[in-house]
Amino acid sequence: MSRSPTIVRTVPALRRAVDSLRARKATIALVPTMGALHDGHASLVRLAKRRANKVIVSIFVNPTQFAPSEDFSSYPRTWKADVAKLAAENVDLIWNPDVKTMYPDGFATRIAPEGPATVGLEDRFRPHFFGGVATVVGKLFMQVRPDFAIFGEKDFQQLRVVTRMAGDLDLAVKVIGSKTVRERDGLAMSSRNVYLTPEQRGVATTLYRAMKQGAARLRAGDGIDAVMAGGAEMITAAGFVLDYFEVRHAETLAPMTAAKDGPVRILVAAKLGTTRLIDNIAV
Ligand code: PAF
């Protein structure tokens, strides 16, 4: 049976709720989201439930990680359906601040991540992004004070950035990555998939196929440059505008010269029409 999560919208109310969980010796796992929840988010919540007694999901579409040209105002907002999904997963609390609560008038402090945030992947195409993510996730960690925080591997560079940030700032949270959930044809689940036309949706699976093919070639001993060129060609031929198809070290995200120096991750970002998709796989 599902039960409705407590919905909290102010910092003092959140503090009281977290204090009361802590007084009862509960462990807390946080799942940060921007809403528009899908089965990928449900899998993050399930992993959170396995790690902690209480699960808090934040729903906040964070304006500071969108450039003015990006989709902040049109980003899908599906509040009622989100609450129903979280109730079905028996989430304990939804933290749903508004923009003024998160960024009050006069807000003047930002976290500026480096290291994995400056390796020339997402940061090359969305220079504002990781500053916005690190600042909001840093705030979420300080507001919720979770023992665990669960992030999808789909945003692999983001996972590396928030892990580094939590360690660098001595935050007492263990960041855990959760495997990407895919549609039957391999397309990674994403809140932005709703933007795809039926025709684009058919083509979108090319990203996964190109990465699988690249991984197989690397395992067979093909060189990294040839694999990156092959992936780029396949994705462009399918009608995408490619941002990157990169073979990187899975821990540092640094470029590599030989797959034997791994662990290796293939990461891709490309646009179909106005929709930008990202994905990655381990080799
Ligand atoms: O991955 C997301 O949904 C967002 O970047 C996050 C981590 C919730 C921060 O706004």
mmCIF file of C-alpha atoms and ligand atoms in Angstrom, residues 31-35 41 58 60-62 65-66 75 129 132-134 136-137 140 151-152 155 158 162 191, ligand 1:
data_model
loop_
_atom_site.group_PDB
_atom_site.id
_atom_site.type_symbol
_atom_site.label_atom_id
_atom_site.label_comp_id
_atom_site.label_asym_id
_atom_site.label_seq_id
_atom_site.Cartn_x
_atom_site.Cartn_y
_atom_site.Cartn_z
ATOM 1 C CA VAL A 31 17.537 11.678 -4.212
ATOM 2 C CA PRO A 32 17.961 15.115 -5.843
ATOM 3 C CA THR A 33 15.698 15.602 -8.892
ATOM 4 C CA MET A 34 14.187 18.322 -11.048
ATOM 5 C CA GLY A 35 10.866 16.417 -11.210
ATOM 6 C CA HIS A 41 14.120 8.111 -10.924
ATOM 7 C CA SER A 58 13.996 16.926 -3.688
ATOM 8 C CA PHE A 60 13.507 21.694 -7.708
ATOM 9 C CA VAL A 61 14.016 22.894 -11.269
ATOM 10 C CA ASN A 62 17.258 24.754 -10.663
ATOM 11 C CA GLN A 65 22.150 25.361 -14.192
ATOM 12 C CA PHE A 66 20.312 26.557 -17.325
ATOM 13 C CA TYR A 75 11.358 22.133 -18.732
ATOM 14 C CA PHE A 129 26.096 24.063 -15.877
ATOM 15 C CA GLY A 132 24.779 25.763 -10.990
ATOM 16 C CA VAL A 133 24.654 22.046 -10.188
ATOM 17 C CA ALA A 134 27.410 22.202 -7.544
ATOM 18 C CA VAL A 136 22.339 23.715 -5.679
ATOM 19 C CA VAL A 137 23.537 20.218 -4.721
ATOM 20 C CA LEU A 140 20.648 20.450 -0.811
ATOM 21 C CA PHE A 151 22.658 10.206 -8.546
ATOM 22 C CA GLY A 152 22.077 8.514 -11.895
ATOM 23 C CA ASP A 155 24.798 12.225 -15.971
ATOM 24 C CA GLN A 158 27.728 15.362 -12.879
ATOM 25 C CA VAL A 162 29.230 16.128 -6.969
ATOM 26 C CA SER A 191 12.947 13.774 -18.638
HETATM 27 O O1 PAF B 1 20.366 15.649 -12.451
HETATM 28 C C1 PAF B 1 19.505 16.495 -12.113
HETATM 29 O O2 PAF B 1 18.289 16.267 -12.173
HETATM 30 C C2 PAF B 1 19.979 17.858 -11.608
HETATM 31 O O3 PAF B 1 21.138 18.267 -12.256
HETATM 32 C C3 PAF B 1 20.143 17.896 -10.069
HETATM 33 C C4 PAF B 1 21.235 16.950 -9.607
HETATM 34 C C5 PAF B 1 18.833 17.559 -9.385
HETATM 35 C C6 PAF B 1 20.556 19.309 -9.630
HETATM 36 O O4 PAF B 1 19.602 20.250 -9.976
#
